[in-house]
Amino acid sequence: MTFFQALVLGLLQGATEFIPISSSAHLTLLPWLLNWTFDPVFKGAFDVLTHWGTLIAVLTVFWRDLWAILTGGVRTLGGLKQGVRGVVARAHADLQGRLAWLIVIGSVPAALLGFLLEDFFERIFGAPRTVSLLLLVTAGLLAWAEWRGRQGRQIESLTWLDALWIGLGQAVAIAPGISRSGATMATAILRGLRREAAARFGFLLSAPVIVGAGVWQLKDLVQIEGWTASLPPLLIGLGSAAVAGYVCIRFLLNYLRRGRLYPFAVYCVIVGLTCLVVSFIR
């Protein structure tokens, strides 16, 4: 992998991880369109580092929120003396503690699905036509949410059932071509959340999943022989993903205060159909 390729793919990962147009689709389709080929072990390690780059972006933007949520979750554990009811009672009385448990609930579906179907999803990553079709599904989810969502609730009104549904949306997005941020936002909006609140909870929910995926994929990093020689492009990927992720989180939060999801849906349709046509021509 050249430095230029590392820069492009890192920027692409950081931007499309948070903008609802599917990072996995772009990281599959762009190298395929440009005939870029990489050693599978190195590419796995590169994916690990770019995921950690997007985590840096989330932590940079939301570190205060995440710290408050973490400490709130710890506070609710003080109710263990009264059993589960004590924890639930404290969570109801403590917004940050409640958000901590909602994030835990929302993270379970993706963790289970990723663990059980890892090999299946890895095979999909090598099928550009399938990824292109799933990109059209992302477009449909975004358009449906914008059309049908009532968007009247704030993040404070989230319930455990909301968190579970949003978590299921995140779990479906393990399939390359289904945008994680798009699926979580669409599900949250269909549950009645305002766009900005849906995006904020989706970003907070992404932190445990990105950490889990990064730790799980560390095996790819340690498998590289003479990995220090590969360090420069890996670091370029990590840094560019972090910068692009930070910029795009800020952009999206501001945009969603008034903007709609339709432009992202249109973009997914254009890219998906274009890549489908190219796949048949080839």
Coordinates of C-alpha atoms in Angstrom, one line a residue:
M1 CA 0.0 0.0 0.0
T2 CA 1.4 3.4 -1.0
F3 CA 1.3 6.4 1.2
F4 CA -1.3 8.0 -1.2
Q5 CA -3.5 4.9 -1.0
A6 CA -3.3 4.9 2.8
L7 CA -4.2 8.6 2.9
V8 CA -7.2 8.1 0.6
L9 CA -8.5 5.0 2.4
G10 CA -8.0 6.6 5.8
L11 CA -9.9 9.7 4.8
L12 CA -12.6 7.6 3.3
Q13 CA -13.0 5.5 6.4
G14 CA -13.1 8.5 8.7
A15 CA -15.6 10.3 6.6
T16 CA -18.0 7.5 5.7
E17 CA -18.0 5.9 9.2
F18 CA -20.2 8.8 10.4
I19 CA -21.8 10.2 7.3
P20 CA -24.6 7.8 6.5
I21 CA -23.3 6.4 3.2
S22 CA -21.5 3.2 4.5
S23 CA -17.8 3.1 5.1
S24 CA -17.6 -0.6 4.4
A25 CA -19.2 -0.1 1.0
H26 CA -16.7 2.6 0.0
L27 CA -13.7 0.7 1.3
T28 CA -14.8 -2.3 -0.8
L29 CA -15.9 -0.5 -3.9
L30 CA -13.2 2.1 -4.4
P31 CA -10.2 -0.4 -4.4
W32 CA -12.3 -2.6 -6.7
L33 CA -13.0 0.2 -9.1
L34 CA -9.4 1.4 -9.2
N35 CA -8.0 -2.2 -9.2
W36 CA -6.1 -1.7 -6.0
T37 CA -5.0 -5.0 -4.5
F38 CA -3.5 -5.4 -1.1
D39 CA -2.1 -8.2 1.0
P40 CA -5.1 -9.5 3.0
V41 CA -3.2 -9.6 6.3
F42 CA -1.9 -6.1 5.8
K43 CA -5.4 -4.9 4.8
G44 CA -6.8 -6.4 8.0
A45 CA -4.2 -4.6 10.1
F46 CA -4.9 -1.3 8.2
D47 CA -8.6 -1.7 8.9
V48 CA -7.8 -2.1 12.6
L49 CA -5.8 1.1 12.7
T50 CA -8.4 3.2 10.7
H51 CA -11.1 1.9 13.1
W52 CA -9.1 3.1 16.0
G53 CA -8.7 6.4 14.1
T54 CA -12.5 6.8 14.0
L55 CA -12.6 6.0 17.7
I56 CA -10.2 8.8 18.4
A57 CA -12.6 11.1 16.5
V58 CA -15.6 10.0 18.7
L59 CA -13.6 10.4 21.9
T60 CA -12.4 13.8 20.9
V61 CA -15.9 15.1 20.2
F62 CA -17.8 13.3 22.9
W63 CA -15.2 12.7 25.7
R64 CA -17.2 14.8 28.2
D65 CA -20.4 13.0 27.4
L66 CA -18.8 9.6 27.5
W67 CA -17.1 10.3 30.8
A68 CA -20.3 11.5 32.3
I69 CA -22.1 8.4 31.0
L70 CA -19.4 6.1 32.4
T71 CA -19.4 7.7 35.8
G72 CA -23.2 7.7 35.8
G73 CA -23.2 4.0 35.0
V74 CA -20.8 3.4 37.9
R75 CA -23.1 5.4 40.2
T76 CA -26.1 3.2 39.4
L77 CA -24.1 0.1 40.5
G78 CA -24.3 1.5 44.0
G79 CA -27.9 0.2 44.0
L80 CA -26.7 -3.4 43.8
K81 CA -27.2 -3.7 47.6
Q82 CA -30.9 -3.7 46.8
G83 CA -30.5 -6.0 43.8
V84 CA -31.5 -5.4 40.2
R85 CA -34.4 -3.2 41.3
G86 CA -31.9 -0.9 43.1
V87 CA -29.8 -0.5 40.0
V88 CA -33.0 0.2 37.9
A89 CA -34.2 2.7 40.4
R90 CA -30.9 4.6 40.3
A91 CA -30.8 4.5 36.5
H92 CA -34.3 6.1 36.4
A93 CA -33.2 8.9 38.6
D94 CA -29.8 9.5 36.9
L95 CA -29.9 10.4 33.2
Q96 CA -26.3 9.7 32.5
G97 CA -26.5 6.3 34.3
R98 CA -29.6 5.5 32.3
L99 CA -27.7 6.3 29.1
A100 CA -24.9 4.0 30.1
W101 CA -27.3 1.1 30.4
L102 CA -29.1 2.0 27.2
I103 CA -25.7 1.9 25.4
V104 CA -25.0 -1.5 26.9
I105 CA -28.4 -2.8 25.7
G106 CA -27.9 -1.3 22.3
S107 CA -24.4 -2.8 21.9
V108 CA -25.5 -6.4 22.6
P109 CA -27.2 -7.2 19.2
A110 CA -24.1 -6.1 17.1
A111 CA -21.7 -8.0 19.4
L112 CA -23.8 -11.2 19.1
L113 CA -24.3 -11.0 15.4
G114 CA -20.7 -10.1 14.7
F115 CA -19.4 -13.0 16.7
L116 CA -21.8 -15.6 15.2
L117 CA -21.7 -14.5 11.6
E118 CA -18.2 -13.1 11.2
D119 CA -17.1 -15.5 8.4
F120 CA -20.3 -14.8 6.5
F121 CA -19.9 -11.1 6.5
E122 CA -16.2 -11.4 5.6
R123 CA -17.3 -13.2 2.4
I124 CA -19.6 -10.4 1.5
F125 CA -16.7 -7.9 1.6
G126 CA -15.3 -9.6 -1.5
A127 CA -18.6 -9.3 -3.5
P128 CA -18.9 -5.7 -4.9
R129 CA -22.2 -6.4 -6.6
T130 CA -23.7 -7.5 -3.3
V131 CA -22.3 -4.5 -1.6
S132 CA -23.7 -2.2 -4.3
L133 CA -27.2 -3.7 -3.7
L134 CA -26.9 -3.2 0.0
L135 CA -26.0 0.4 -0.6
L136 CA -29.4 0.8 -2.2
V137 CA -30.9 -0.7 1.0
T138 CA -29.2 2.0 2.9
A139 CA -30.8 4.6 0.6
G140 CA -34.2 3.0 1.2
L141 CA -33.7 3.1 5.0
L142 CA -32.7 6.8 5.0
A143 CA -35.6 7.8 2.7
W144 CA -38.1 5.7 4.7
A145 CA -37.0 7.3 8.0
E146 CA -37.2 10.8 6.6
W147 CA -40.6 10.2 5.2
R148 CA -42.2 8.3 8.1
G149 CA -40.3 9.5 11.2
R150 CA -42.2 11.9 13.5
Q151 CA -39.0 13.4 15.0
G152 CA -40.3 14.9 18.2
R153 CA -38.3 13.3 21.0
Q154 CA -35.0 14.2 22.5
I155 CA -32.3 11.8 23.8
E156 CA -33.5 12.1 27.4
S157 CA -36.7 10.3 26.4
L158 CA -35.0 7.1 25.2
T159 CA -36.3 3.8 26.7
W160 CA -34.7 0.4 26.8
L161 CA -36.9 -0.7 23.9
D162 CA -35.7 2.2 21.8
A163 CA -32.1 1.2 22.6
L164 CA -32.8 -2.4 21.6
W165 CA -34.3 -1.4 18.3
I166 CA -31.5 1.0 17.5
G167 CA -29.0 -1.7 18.5
L168 CA -30.7 -4.1 16.1
G169 CA -30.2 -1.4 13.4
Q170 CA -26.6 -1.2 14.2
A171 CA -26.3 -5.0 14.1
V172 CA -27.8 -5.2 10.6
A173 CA -25.1 -2.7 9.5
I174 CA -22.4 -5.2 10.0
A175 CA -23.2 -6.2 6.5
P176 CA -21.0 -4.1 4.2
G177 CA -23.1 -1.6 2.3
I178 CA -25.5 -1.0 5.1
S179 CA -24.4 2.2 6.8
R180 CA -24.0 1.9 10.6
S181 CA -24.6 5.5 11.2
G182 CA -27.5 5.5 8.7
A183 CA -29.1 2.4 10.2
T184 CA -28.9 3.7 13.7
M185 CA -30.2 7.1 12.8
A186 CA -33.0 5.8 10.6
T187 CA -34.1 3.4 13.4
A188 CA -34.0 6.2 16.0
I189 CA -35.9 8.6 13.8
L190 CA -38.5 5.9 13.2
R191 CA -38.8 5.6 17.0
G192 CA -39.6 9.3 17.1
L193 CA -36.2 10.9 17.9
R194 CA -35.2 14.2 16.3
R195 CA -32.4 13.9 13.7
E196 CA -29.7 15.5 15.8
A197 CA -30.6 13.4 18.9
A198 CA -30.7 10.2 16.7
A199 CA -27.2 11.0 15.4
R200 CA -25.8 11.8 18.8
F201 CA -27.0 8.6 20.4
G202 CA -25.8 6.7 17.3
F203 CA -22.3 8.2 17.7
L204 CA -22.2 7.4 21.4
L205 CA -23.4 3.9 20.7
S206 CA -20.6 3.4 18.1
A207 CA -17.8 3.7 20.7
P208 CA -18.2 0.2 22.3
V209 CA -18.6 -1.4 18.9
I210 CA -15.6 0.3 17.4
V211 CA -13.5 -0.7 20.5
G212 CA -14.8 -4.3 20.3
A213 CA -14.1 -4.6 16.5
G214 CA -10.6 -3.0 17.0
V215 CA -9.7 -5.4 19.8
W216 CA -11.1 -8.4 17.9
Q217 CA -9.1 -7.5 14.8
L218 CA -5.8 -7.0 16.6
K219 CA -4.9 -10.5 15.6
D220 CA -4.5 -9.2 12.0
L221 CA -2.0 -6.6 13.2
V222 CA 0.2 -9.0 15.1
Q223 CA 0.3 -11.4 12.1
I224 CA 2.3 -9.0 10.0
E225 CA 5.9 -10.1 9.7
G226 CA 8.3 -7.1 10.1
W227 CA 5.3 -4.9 11.0
T228 CA 7.6 -2.0 11.9
A229 CA 8.4 -1.6 8.2
S230 CA 4.6 -1.3 7.5
L231 CA 4.1 1.3 10.2
P232 CA 4.2 4.5 8.1
P233 CA 1.2 3.7 5.9
L234 CA -0.7 2.3 8.9
L235 CA -0.1 5.5 10.9
I236 CA -1.2 7.6 7.9
G237 CA -4.4 5.6 7.8
L238 CA -5.0 6.1 11.5
G239 CA -4.3 9.8 11.5
S240 CA -6.3 10.6 8.3
A241 CA -9.3 8.6 9.6
A242 CA -9.2 10.4 12.9
V243 CA -9.1 13.9 11.3
A244 CA -11.8 13.1 8.7
G245 CA -14.0 11.5 11.4
Y246 CA -13.7 14.5 13.7
V247 CA -14.6 16.9 10.9
C248 CA -17.6 14.8 9.7
I249 CA -19.1 14.3 13.1
R250 CA -19.0 18.1 13.6
F251 CA -20.5 18.6 10.2
L252 CA -23.3 16.1 10.5
L253 CA -24.4 17.3 14.0
N254 CA -24.7 20.8 12.6
Y255 CA -26.3 19.7 9.4
L256 CA -29.0 17.6 11.0
R257 CA -30.3 20.5 13.0
R258 CA -32.2 21.6 9.9
G259 CA -31.0 19.4 7.0
R260 CA -32.7 16.1 5.9
L261 CA -31.4 12.7 5.1
Y262 CA -32.6 12.6 1.5
P263 CA -29.3 13.9 -0.1
F264 CA -27.4 11.0 1.5
A265 CA -30.1 8.6 0.2
V266 CA -29.7 10.0 -3.3
Y267 CA -25.9 9.7 -3.1
C268 CA -26.2 6.0 -2.1
V269 CA -28.5 5.3 -5.0
I270 CA -26.1 6.9 -7.5
V271 CA -23.1 5.1 -6.2
G272 CA -24.9 1.8 -5.9
L273 CA -26.4 1.9 -9.3
T274 CA -23.1 3.0 -10.9
C275 CA -21.1 0.2 -9.3
L276 CA -23.8 -2.3 -10.4
V277 CA -23.5 -1.2 -14.0
V278 CA -19.7 -1.4 -13.8
S279 CA -19.9 -4.9 -12.3
F280 CA -22.1 -6.1 -15.2
I281 CA -19.9 -4.4 -17.8
R282 CA -16.8 -6.1 -16.3

